[in-house]
Amino acid sequence: MYGHVFSRIIQSARCQRFISTDALAKHKADYRRNRKSRHFVDTLLVQVHAGHGGDGCVSFHREKFVQIGPAAGGNGGTGGNVYLRCDPTIHSLARVSKRVAATNGTHGEGDWLHGRSGTDVTIHVPVGTTVRSLGQILNEKSAAAQPYLNYLFSPQARKSLTIDLDETPEIAASRSSVWRHFPRFEEDNYERQHFRAAEEKLLRELRAWSKHKSHVPSVASQSCMTNLEPYEVSDIRADAGWCMDMDLPTPPEDRGILLARGGEGGLGNPHFLLEKYHAPKIATQGMPGESLLLSLEYKQPSDIGLVGLPNAGKSTLLRCLSRADAEVGSYSFTTLSPNFGVMRFGPDGHMFSQDDRNEHEMQRLTVADMPGIIKDASKNKGLGHEFLRHIERCSMLVYVIDFGPTNPRPSSEVLILNRELEQYRPGLIDRVALVVANKADLLGGTHNPYTEEDAREKLLRFRQDVDMIFEPRSVPVIPISAKHQLNIDRMAKHLQSRSVARLRRCLPDVQVALETMFRIAAFRLIHQNGTRPLLRQGLRMVASDATLSSGSGLTKERLGQASPSPKTSVSEKRSKVSERIQQRAQKKAAITLTPTAVEHMRRLMHASDGPKLVRVGVKNKGCAGMSYHLEYVEPGQEGKFDERVKQDDVEVLIDSRALFSIIGSEMDWKEDRMSARFVFNNPNVKDACGCGESFMV
């Protein structure tokens, strides 16, 4: 029975004997490389579908001894929305699904039970993703309802056209996909006179829903219509009306960008009650949700990009500069997707080695190892555009050139790289900060035809060629050996100095942004604590100090040359500003005490055994929900976050949990024939019980 299976196993085993060991090793290496590259996805087409609204219900209330109950159908739930967020913790599009769909709203039920809204779905993309809309898709439900909706929104069509199965079969079929009927009442509803009034009510609801959507438009509503399927898309950079570069992460409190809005839920039959028609046997189905075709293009942002031809030693150099475990091989296209590492620098600007884990780190630079660029890569030869797109997000570029004996004219590689980058995107070659002559250790030596003088002459000629290529700009050339880690520190020091210079150029813009941020914080402080506005001079000093203290871990001495040095230190100016603020702005007390309350509080302090404090709090009890609570507290036993209020020679504690409920209140002492108690004039009270013992804010 299993004879043919055993014969195939024996035959395959015999074939394995004739396969060489080198071929098996190469096959295994290719498999590992391809498997690793599959985890990195930088382009993706995504179909986005929002949820449809639930259908309204046609139902009537049933109750004992009630022969004819009122209309009791509930409305359908709203469909779920689809949002887009930029997440800094992910670095690939591999986890994004090719089809993202939110759930539909549930249908309405009898006894006035409305349907539940659909669950929203969020798409998370990494920082540096370019999101393009390729067009709005007309889904099946939208296509079915569109002819009848066009008929409703056209006054001329409603006046001149009568829907009939024989004359207008398309509109008649579309009308059936919008309305719901009581069983066996569909034809009767269409013929009745009240159906025109029901259509007018539906039209008003649709217009109100369209007005609501116009306030917060979705990406789908701003895109053109398309009939393309994902496999029919030839250009992922085609723009259908909306495009955005996700350069910054989405704030945690923000929902994100609304890609597709869910459909509105259907209306139950109570919505179509008329003065002369108390038992409507008609409802509407849920509106269709929006659908969209998105193009995601990920371009990894980094500080430094290593660019070069295949097999130039870029991955080896990345392993020298960082702890990245990039794959290294003696064949072309070892790197199929960008590899990333982090360069760490100390206070004096020297680069940390891989073993320096406990040193004081002051700056970091992200380094990207780009796949090899070949001739005509800008024309998308091979995987040209797949490799070139990640270079757009690099702040600085470093050319890694093979300077070994096998390359007699290394300047030709520089010309090839310049031509491909300029043809792909003009202006990219302006980011070239350094040219690295790798494999310089292969020149000279006893077993090499190149002598030391020949190597020096070749390096001099190469530097002259580079100066001519980048003229009038000066780009230095540094010879290194990435394999033996020779001259790596000099190269790292040059990159670190270039990053500091770039940061100094950006310092004025950062200072303006920080000054604006501090102005907003001061405005909120004014309204929360009642303080007076901060001085403009003080804001500038605080903003400049914050800028100098947050420059990617750099010391203030390194960035001090970017702005004129003040006559006094920054700390002294900040202390003067704080003193001025304390003198001009008094913090508003949490509560205030009347003279009567101060006098009685003084009596309680002297009457009690030993010095004690009085704490004012709130407890959850009473008719309205909360009531005041006062208690004695021993000195030193007060809560960590309790607020102290000092007035005259009396000190009162405010419980931190009750601070937001009684802030701004006035505490008074009242005596009458029935009672003697503390009373509070609280401006936060919205409602109170009749006896006045409890309140609600």
XYZ file of C-alpha atoms in Angstrom:
697
model
C 0.000 0.000 0.000
C 2.820 2.387 0.940
C 5.287 1.035 -1.636
C 5.223 4.131 -3.854
C 5.867 6.393 -0.844
C 8.931 4.387 0.231
C 10.275 4.328 -3.335
C 10.074 8.161 -3.562
C 11.882 8.530 -0.228
C 14.681 6.203 -1.350
C 14.974 8.014 -4.677
C 15.245 11.436 -3.017
C 17.884 10.100 -0.620
C 19.946 8.807 -3.562
C 19.769 12.241 -5.229
C 21.075 13.900 -2.063
C 24.348 11.982 -2.395
C 25.214 13.800 -5.642
C 24.614 17.319 -4.185
C 27.830 18.991 -3.035
C 28.276 20.341 0.463
C 28.910 23.887 -0.845
C 25.607 23.890 -2.726
C 23.716 22.774 0.374
C 25.397 25.472 2.468
C 24.548 28.135 -0.126
C 20.931 26.946 -0.276
C 20.695 27.091 3.516
C 22.159 30.617 3.648
C 19.746 31.852 0.957
C 16.832 30.364 2.864
C 17.839 32.116 6.103
C 18.346 35.428 4.336
C 14.977 35.288 2.565
C 13.217 34.215 5.733
C 14.685 37.195 7.595
C 13.714 39.625 4.847
C 10.086 38.469 4.907
C 9.690 39.956 8.366
C 10.335 43.443 6.977
C 7.510 44.880 4.847
C 7.777 48.459 3.582
C 4.949 48.644 1.006
C 1.412 47.394 1.437
C -2.020 47.819 -0.117
C -4.837 47.740 2.426
C -8.574 47.462 1.862
C -10.407 49.374 4.591
C -14.084 48.672 5.285
C -16.095 50.486 7.944
C -19.054 48.726 9.548
C -22.579 48.968 8.183
C -25.354 50.343 10.332
C -27.852 47.952 11.899
C -31.417 47.773 10.583
C -34.320 49.468 12.316
C -37.082 47.262 13.709
C -40.793 47.158 12.850
C -42.482 46.097 16.091
C -45.478 46.906 18.278
C -45.713 46.782 22.034
C -47.561 43.786 23.444
C -48.983 43.859 26.946
C -51.746 42.152 28.854
C -55.130 43.888 28.561
C -53.717 46.179 25.821
C -55.286 45.184 22.534
C -53.383 47.535 20.209
C -49.964 48.636 21.487
C -47.906 51.546 20.178
C -45.013 51.285 17.719
C -42.020 49.974 19.694
C -39.275 49.198 17.161
C -35.766 50.246 18.109
C -33.157 51.925 15.916
C -30.161 50.063 14.566
C -26.657 50.584 15.914
C -24.020 52.653 14.133
C -21.279 50.778 12.275
C -17.706 50.800 13.575
C -15.143 53.313 12.314
C -11.586 52.641 11.133
C -8.771 54.847 12.460
C -5.060 55.177 11.671
C -2.420 55.758 14.348
C 1.340 56.280 14.104
C 3.134 54.033 16.622
C 6.840 54.646 17.415
C 7.304 51.127 18.824
C 6.935 49.273 15.506
C 9.361 49.371 12.584
C 7.649 47.404 9.823
C 4.302 46.992 8.075
C 4.384 43.212 8.539
C 1.664 43.268 11.223
C -0.805 45.318 9.176
C -3.491 43.156 7.605
C -4.283 43.501 3.907
C -7.985 43.759 4.710
C -9.196 45.710 7.736
C -12.915 45.703 8.525
C -14.841 47.115 11.481
C -17.871 45.297 12.851
C -21.424 46.158 11.841
C -23.973 47.660 14.187
C -26.596 45.270 15.563
C -30.246 45.472 14.552
C -32.898 47.179 16.634
C -35.382 45.046 18.567
C -38.867 45.326 19.987
C -39.817 47.206 23.175
C -37.773 50.224 22.017
C -34.438 48.380 22.269
C -31.798 50.062 20.099
C -28.950 48.131 18.505
C -25.383 48.183 19.766
C -22.801 50.200 17.830
C -20.039 48.366 15.997
C -16.520 48.103 17.403
C -13.957 50.552 16.041
C -10.731 49.237 14.512
C -7.344 50.997 14.576
C -4.482 50.452 12.112
C -1.026 50.981 13.647
C 1.763 52.075 11.297
C 5.396 52.986 12.130
C 6.783 56.511 12.142
C 7.908 57.461 8.641
C 4.990 55.883 6.765
C 3.481 57.696 3.795
C -0.247 56.981 3.608
C -2.022 57.515 0.275
C -5.629 57.029 -0.656
C -6.020 55.202 -3.964
C -9.764 55.867 -4.032
C -13.053 55.165 -2.327
C -14.500 51.729 -3.048
C -18.204 51.295 -3.744
C -19.137 48.227 -1.684
C -22.115 45.990 -2.420
C -24.491 47.661 0.010
C -23.585 51.137 -1.223
C -24.001 50.071 -4.843
C -27.431 48.609 -4.083
C -28.733 51.714 -2.269
C -27.128 54.399 -4.461
C -29.818 54.663 -7.226
C -32.659 55.170 -4.754
C -30.630 57.659 -2.661
C -29.876 59.672 -5.802
C -33.605 59.673 -6.514
C -34.369 60.990 -3.007
C -31.850 63.833 -3.206
C -33.188 65.000 -6.591
C -36.392 67.111 -6.226
C -37.056 67.021 -9.958
C -36.858 63.238 -10.073
C -39.327 62.862 -7.193
C -41.797 65.202 -8.897
C -41.608 63.787 -12.418
C -40.800 60.112 -11.806
C -42.979 57.392 -10.340
C -41.179 54.254 -9.193
C -42.553 51.190 -10.902
C -41.216 47.656 -11.329
C -41.813 47.757 -15.084
C -40.649 51.295 -15.899
C -37.878 51.818 -13.304
C -36.784 48.345 -12.173
C -33.340 49.545 -10.998
C -34.733 52.210 -8.654
C -37.445 49.845 -7.444
C -34.886 47.173 -6.546
C -32.717 49.807 -4.862
C -35.706 51.028 -2.823
C -36.160 47.536 -1.395
C -32.567 47.642 -0.080
C -33.313 50.830 1.916
C -36.712 50.142 3.517
C -37.907 47.371 5.833
C -41.565 46.351 6.094
C -43.866 44.450 8.362
C -44.381 40.928 6.934
C -46.660 40.931 3.857
C -47.062 44.733 3.919
C -44.404 45.826 1.412
C -46.670 46.551 -1.549
C -49.350 48.029 0.706
C -46.833 50.464 2.252
C -45.662 51.735 -1.114
C -49.237 52.455 -2.227
C -50.312 54.268 0.919
C -50.336 58.054 1.064
C -48.148 58.242 4.202
C -45.133 56.750 2.371
C -44.350 60.152 0.826
C -44.170 61.662 4.321
C -41.894 58.796 5.396
C -39.578 59.549 2.495
C -39.453 63.219 3.521
C -38.498 62.216 7.077
C -35.781 59.903 5.777
C -34.444 62.665 3.526
C -34.192 65.063 6.487
C -32.280 62.443 8.497
C -29.888 61.799 5.610
C -29.173 65.514 5.211
C -28.550 65.907 8.942
C -26.199 62.913 8.845
C -24.331 64.404 5.858
C -23.971 67.721 7.693
C -22.586 65.898 10.726
C -20.046 64.055 8.583
C -18.880 67.300 6.970
C -17.670 68.628 10.346
C -15.172 65.763 10.769
C -14.598 64.421 7.241
C -13.069 61.007 6.808
C -10.320 60.114 4.351
C -12.803 58.096 2.284
C -15.110 61.105 1.866
C -12.169 63.183 0.556
C -11.127 60.573 -2.031
C -12.304 59.930 -5.551
C -14.247 56.816 -6.464
C -12.342 53.860 -7.880
C -13.103 50.380 -9.151
C -9.569 49.056 -8.790
C -8.775 45.828 -7.032
C -5.461 45.501 -5.141
C -4.005 43.201 -7.816
C -4.843 45.790 -10.517
C -2.831 48.619 -8.883
C 0.295 49.389 -10.909
C 1.456 52.590 -9.165
C 1.318 52.695 -5.367
C 2.188 56.403 -5.428
C -0.964 57.392 -7.323
C -2.876 60.075 -5.437
C -6.678 59.980 -5.351
C -7.160 63.176 -3.349
C -5.503 62.477 0.016
C -1.911 61.839 1.105
C -0.071 62.275 4.414
C 3.442 61.655 5.743
C 3.288 60.220 9.253
C 6.449 61.887 10.568
C 5.374 62.185 14.212
C 3.765 59.645 16.545
C 0.094 60.054 17.363
C -0.538 61.472 20.872
C -1.935 58.907 23.337
C -5.126 60.906 23.932
C -5.874 61.170 20.179
C -7.952 58.539 18.394
C -5.971 59.012 15.202
C -6.944 59.778 11.622
C -10.473 58.750 10.641
C -10.049 56.620 7.529
C -13.584 55.289 7.015
C -16.773 56.164 8.876
C -19.338 53.558 9.851
C -22.857 53.698 8.464
C -25.724 55.248 10.393
C -28.157 52.848 12.025
C -31.605 52.317 10.545
C -34.717 54.031 11.948
C -37.395 52.053 13.813
C -41.078 52.381 13.009
C -41.778 54.887 15.890
C -39.776 57.416 13.876
C -42.466 57.437 11.145
C -45.470 58.155 13.345
C -47.911 60.620 11.788
C -50.850 62.501 13.156
C -53.290 60.331 11.211
C -51.205 57.183 11.100
C -50.428 55.729 14.528
C -49.314 52.249 13.478
C -46.502 52.582 10.908
C -45.460 49.247 9.490
C -42.263 50.534 7.951
C -38.605 51.064 9.017
C -35.276 51.657 7.306
C -32.231 49.475 6.903
C -28.813 50.579 8.115
C -26.746 52.855 5.933
C -23.617 51.376 4.322
C -20.201 52.086 5.778
C -17.405 53.667 3.787
C -14.743 51.587 2.045
C -11.289 52.694 0.967
C -8.166 51.412 -0.776
C -4.975 52.578 0.951
C -1.347 52.516 -0.082
C 1.212 52.362 2.755
C 4.853 53.138 1.996
C 7.306 52.894 4.885
C 10.548 54.865 4.817
C 12.595 54.225 7.933
C 13.896 57.526 9.416
C 17.501 57.542 10.624
C 20.291 59.988 11.352
C 22.951 58.375 9.134
C 22.487 56.212 6.054
C 25.285 53.976 4.731
C 24.999 53.980 0.933
C 27.153 52.087 -1.527
C 27.334 49.500 -4.269
C 26.810 45.807 -3.435
C 29.557 44.079 -1.441
C 31.197 47.344 -0.368
C 31.304 46.427 3.340
C 28.316 48.426 4.643
C 27.005 45.677 6.941
C 30.483 45.089 8.362
C 30.816 48.799 9.060
C 27.428 48.832 10.806
C 28.582 46.013 13.091
C 31.635 48.119 14.006
C 29.616 51.227 14.805
C 26.825 49.573 16.817
C 25.630 46.346 18.368
C 23.552 45.465 15.314
C 23.799 41.832 14.215
C 23.676 42.476 10.472
C 24.356 39.521 8.197
C 27.771 39.610 6.502
C 28.727 37.623 3.418
C 31.233 37.617 0.579
C 28.529 37.831 -2.093
C 26.379 40.633 -3.495
C 23.009 41.624 -2.028
C 23.581 40.127 1.374
C 21.293 42.856 2.693
C 17.785 42.798 1.218
C 16.175 45.148 3.747
C 17.667 47.989 5.815
C 19.536 47.076 8.999
C 19.621 49.549 11.854
C 21.990 50.228 14.723
C 22.672 52.905 17.318
C 25.957 54.781 17.813
C 26.522 55.898 21.414
C 28.771 58.787 22.411
C 30.179 59.896 25.737
C 30.537 63.387 27.263
C 33.816 64.092 25.443
C 32.433 62.963 22.065
C 34.150 59.564 21.860
C 32.177 56.565 20.610
C 31.443 53.740 23.026
C 32.480 50.237 22.097
C 30.170 47.261 22.430
C 31.593 46.387 25.862
C 31.102 49.875 27.374
C 27.733 49.346 29.052
C 28.114 51.345 32.265
C 29.561 54.545 30.762
C 27.675 57.833 30.956
C 25.936 58.184 27.598
C 25.331 61.694 26.226
C 24.221 61.280 22.592
C 22.826 58.679 20.219
C 22.793 58.487 16.438
C 20.733 55.989 14.456
C 22.656 54.334 11.598
C 20.941 52.550 8.698
C 22.659 50.025 6.442
C 20.960 50.392 3.060
C 20.874 47.576 0.483
C 23.337 47.859 -2.380
C 22.578 50.345 -5.171
C 23.291 49.191 -8.729
C 23.437 51.041 -12.022
C 19.992 52.206 -13.286
C 18.455 51.622 -9.846
C 16.614 54.939 -10.245
C 14.793 53.368 -13.218
C 13.600 50.609 -10.868
C 16.013 48.065 -12.255
C 15.991 45.019 -10.035
C 14.675 46.263 -6.688
C 15.912 49.802 -7.240
C 12.973 51.776 -5.863
C 12.536 49.294 -3.021
C 16.079 50.090 -1.877
C 16.140 53.812 -2.661
C 12.974 54.820 -0.816
C 14.554 54.432 2.634
C 17.323 56.906 1.767
C 14.762 59.744 1.656
C 14.386 59.731 5.464
C 18.121 59.827 6.284
C 19.421 63.132 7.637
C 23.031 62.430 6.549
C 24.449 60.044 3.958
C 27.803 58.268 4.048
C 29.163 56.751 0.850
C 30.916 53.431 1.499
C 33.317 52.813 -1.413
C 35.343 49.673 -2.110
C 38.944 50.944 -2.008
C 40.546 47.536 -2.439
C 42.953 46.439 -5.185
C 40.074 45.029 -7.272
C 38.685 48.540 -7.832
C 41.262 50.663 -9.729
C 38.875 53.673 -10.071
C 36.860 54.101 -6.854
C 35.649 57.534 -7.985
C 33.458 55.821 -10.616
C 31.333 54.379 -7.780
C 30.812 57.873 -6.398
C 29.603 59.047 -9.822
C 27.191 56.101 -10.063
C 25.756 56.783 -6.605
C 25.379 60.501 -7.305
C 23.617 59.880 -10.599
C 21.159 57.331 -9.182
C 20.287 59.417 -6.124
C 19.828 62.611 -8.130
C 17.634 60.912 -10.729
C 15.523 59.250 -8.061
C 15.000 62.438 -6.053
C 16.785 65.744 -6.762
C 18.631 67.135 -3.778
C 19.573 63.858 -2.111
C 23.273 64.255 -2.876
C 23.301 67.441 -0.771
C 22.989 65.199 2.288
C 26.284 63.405 1.609
C 28.481 64.233 4.602
C 31.348 61.769 4.234
C 32.985 59.361 1.779
C 34.470 56.256 3.406
C 37.226 54.364 1.554
C 36.686 50.860 2.933
C 39.010 47.852 2.584
C 42.054 50.136 2.649
C 43.954 47.459 4.576
C 44.196 45.356 1.403
C 46.583 47.874 -0.172
C 50.271 47.429 0.588
C 51.943 44.498 2.329
C 54.321 41.763 1.208
C 51.718 39.676 -0.648
C 50.198 42.574 -2.559
C 51.373 44.257 -5.775
C 50.395 47.662 -4.288
C 53.162 49.330 -2.298
C 52.577 51.863 0.465
C 53.501 54.699 -1.897
C 50.997 53.432 -4.474
C 48.300 53.300 -1.812
C 48.992 56.872 -0.709
C 48.972 58.064 -4.317
C 45.686 56.266 -4.981
C 44.117 57.855 -1.899
C 45.364 61.321 -2.921
C 43.970 60.896 -6.425
C 40.650 59.661 -4.990
C 40.342 62.727 -2.748
C 41.013 65.038 -5.670
C 38.302 63.301 -7.707
C 35.813 63.587 -4.838
C 36.548 67.316 -4.479
C 35.872 67.787 -8.184
C 32.637 65.773 -8.041
C 31.157 67.678 -5.076
C 32.597 71.092 -5.994
C 32.052 73.758 -4.563
C 31.112 71.772 -1.466
C 33.866 69.965 0.446
C 33.227 66.314 1.363
C 36.038 64.626 3.322
C 37.391 61.149 2.465
C 38.428 58.873 5.348
C 40.166 55.531 4.663
C 39.103 52.742 7.038
C 39.097 48.987 7.459
C 35.734 47.838 8.758
C 36.894 44.232 9.034
C 39.819 45.085 11.341
C 38.138 48.185 12.859
C 40.904 50.558 11.789
C 40.329 54.347 11.767
C 36.711 53.856 12.905
C 37.029 56.354 15.770
C 38.059 59.143 13.413
C 35.057 58.492 11.217
C 32.671 58.387 14.208
C 34.119 61.639 15.562
C 33.492 63.380 12.238
C 29.869 62.162 12.107
C 29.264 63.283 15.669
C 30.598 66.770 14.943
C 28.408 67.030 11.832
C 25.324 66.072 13.862
C 26.142 68.752 16.464
C 26.510 71.366 13.716
C 23.179 70.323 12.222
C 21.540 70.602 15.639
C 22.955 74.098 16.083
C 21.397 75.166 12.796
C 18.027 73.850 13.955
C 18.315 75.432 17.403
C 16.397 78.687 16.612
C 13.383 76.754 15.305
C 13.426 74.461 18.343
C 13.608 77.460 20.659
C 10.581 79.070 19.001
C 8.632 75.830 19.332
C 9.547 75.464 22.993
C 8.653 79.085 23.679
C 5.216 78.484 22.181
C 4.843 75.344 24.307
C 5.734 77.247 27.488
C 3.298 80.015 26.576
C 0.487 77.453 26.367
C 1.551 75.939 29.699
C 1.600 79.392 31.302
C -1.868 80.155 29.938
C -3.225 76.942 31.491
C -1.476 77.781 34.753
C -3.159 81.182 34.819
C -6.650 79.716 34.503
C -6.056 76.826 36.891
C -4.289 78.592 39.770
C -5.256 82.213 39.201
C -1.661 83.338 38.657
C -0.683 86.361 36.592
C 0.989 85.945 33.195
C 4.650 85.024 33.095
C 7.050 87.562 31.723
C 8.123 87.183 28.142
C 11.748 87.446 29.161
C 11.297 84.667 31.693
C 9.653 82.442 29.111
C 12.550 82.932 26.727
C 15.065 82.084 29.450
C 13.195 78.917 30.457
C 12.741 77.885 26.818
C 16.408 78.434 25.993
C 17.493 76.502 29.072
C 15.144 73.637 28.196
C 16.483 73.626 24.648
C 20.057 73.370 25.837
C 19.223 70.642 28.301
C 17.336 68.468 25.784
C 19.604 68.472 22.734
C 19.743 64.691 22.215
C 21.829 64.258 25.328
C 24.472 66.873 24.400
C 26.057 69.081 27.021
C 25.273 72.791 27.238
C 28.895 73.663 26.598
C 28.755 71.990 23.166
C 25.713 73.963 22.110
C 26.606 77.208 23.877
C 28.148 78.629 20.716
C 24.765 78.580 18.945
C 23.437 81.528 20.995
C 25.174 84.488 22.680
C 26.314 83.681 26.191
C 24.392 85.632 28.873
C 26.096 87.786 31.440
C 24.600 85.788 34.277
C 24.067 82.065 34.512
C 20.803 80.481 33.437
C 20.100 79.180 36.966
C 20.363 82.698 38.400
C 17.946 84.048 35.802
C 15.514 81.235 36.466
C 15.638 81.931 40.218
C 14.945 85.637 39.565
C 11.979 84.760 37.365
C 10.570 82.391 39.996
C 10.923 85.067 42.699
C 9.165 87.574 40.461
C 6.352 85.130 39.848
C 5.962 84.422 43.559
C 5.853 88.142 44.315
C 3.345 89.055 41.619
C 1.120 85.952 41.570
C -0.470 84.597 44.721
C -1.850 81.106 44.536
C -5.594 80.961 45.079
C -6.484 79.039 48.261
C -8.540 75.854 47.985
C -11.119 77.193 50.481
C -11.565 80.403 52.421
C -12.787 80.800 56.002
C -15.112 83.489 57.288
C -14.117 85.372 60.484
C -16.746 83.366 62.399
C -15.279 80.096 61.131
C -11.748 81.240 62.005
C -12.821 82.116 65.552
C -14.581 78.804 66.144
C -11.703 76.861 64.587
C -9.378 78.621 67.015
C -11.584 77.500 69.927
C -11.486 73.889 68.736
C -7.717 73.974 68.510
C -7.371 75.224 72.111
C -10.127 72.990 73.496
C -8.688 69.739 72.135
C -6.117 67.719 74.046
C -2.832 68.785 72.504
C -2.281 70.393 69.097
C -4.463 68.887 66.394
C -5.452 69.697 62.831
C -8.886 69.609 61.251
C -9.210 67.862 57.893
C -12.118 68.573 55.576
C -13.172 65.709 53.316
C -16.085 64.286 51.370
C -17.803 60.914 51.807
C -20.103 59.084 49.418
C -23.422 59.136 51.294
C -26.686 61.008 51.402
C -29.526 61.445 48.947
C -27.504 63.447 46.406
C -24.401 61.266 46.638
C -21.792 63.221 48.672
C -21.638 64.909 52.053
C -18.970 66.864 53.957
C -16.866 65.115 56.587
C -14.617 66.750 59.232
C -12.146 64.945 61.482
C -9.181 65.567 63.765
C -5.696 64.678 62.528
C -2.557 64.402 64.638
C 0.410 66.485 63.380
C 2.587 64.308 61.169
C -0.293 61.927 60.337
C -1.721 63.998 57.482
C -1.911 62.521 53.996
C 0.941 62.858 51.533
C -1.149 64.831 49.031
C -3.391 66.748 51.468
C -3.711 70.460 50.739
C -2.832 72.889 53.576
C -4.848 76.102 53.860
C -3.505 78.775 56.227
C -5.627 81.790 57.105
C -4.741 84.105 59.965
C -3.338 81.771 62.625
C -5.576 78.791 61.704
C -4.509 75.859 59.529
C -6.982 73.496 57.813
C -6.240 70.344 55.824
C -8.128 69.459 52.635
C -8.341 65.781 51.734
C -6.732 65.224 48.333
C -9.671 63.064 47.220
C -12.117 65.890 47.958
C -10.065 68.751 46.534
C -11.805 68.899 43.144
C -15.257 68.731 44.789
C -14.843 71.660 47.207
C -12.197 73.872 45.609
C -13.183 77.545 45.773
C -15.664 77.002 48.630
C -16.273 79.311 51.583
C -16.359 77.695 55.053
C -18.606 79.355 57.645
C -19.892 78.608 61.177
C -23.609 78.978 61.899
C -25.547 78.561 65.143
C -29.332 78.497 65.616
C -31.834 77.038 68.074
C -31.721 73.628 66.429
C -28.030 73.099 65.674
C -24.535 74.553 65.417
C -22.364 73.436 62.510
C -19.940 74.333 59.791
C -21.576 75.167 56.460
C -19.978 75.416 53.042
C -20.833 77.783 50.219
C -19.633 75.570 47.360
C -19.735 76.984 43.792
C -19.249 73.500 42.340
C -22.594 72.169 43.602
C -25.036 71.381 40.811
C -27.769 69.764 42.891
C -28.502 69.137 46.595
C -31.062 67.221 48.605
C -33.926 68.979 50.359
C -32.440 68.745 53.840
C -29.122 70.160 52.634
C -27.029 67.343 54.102
C -25.733 66.035 50.750
C -24.836 67.533 47.415
C -23.752 66.648 43.889
C -21.090 68.319 41.718
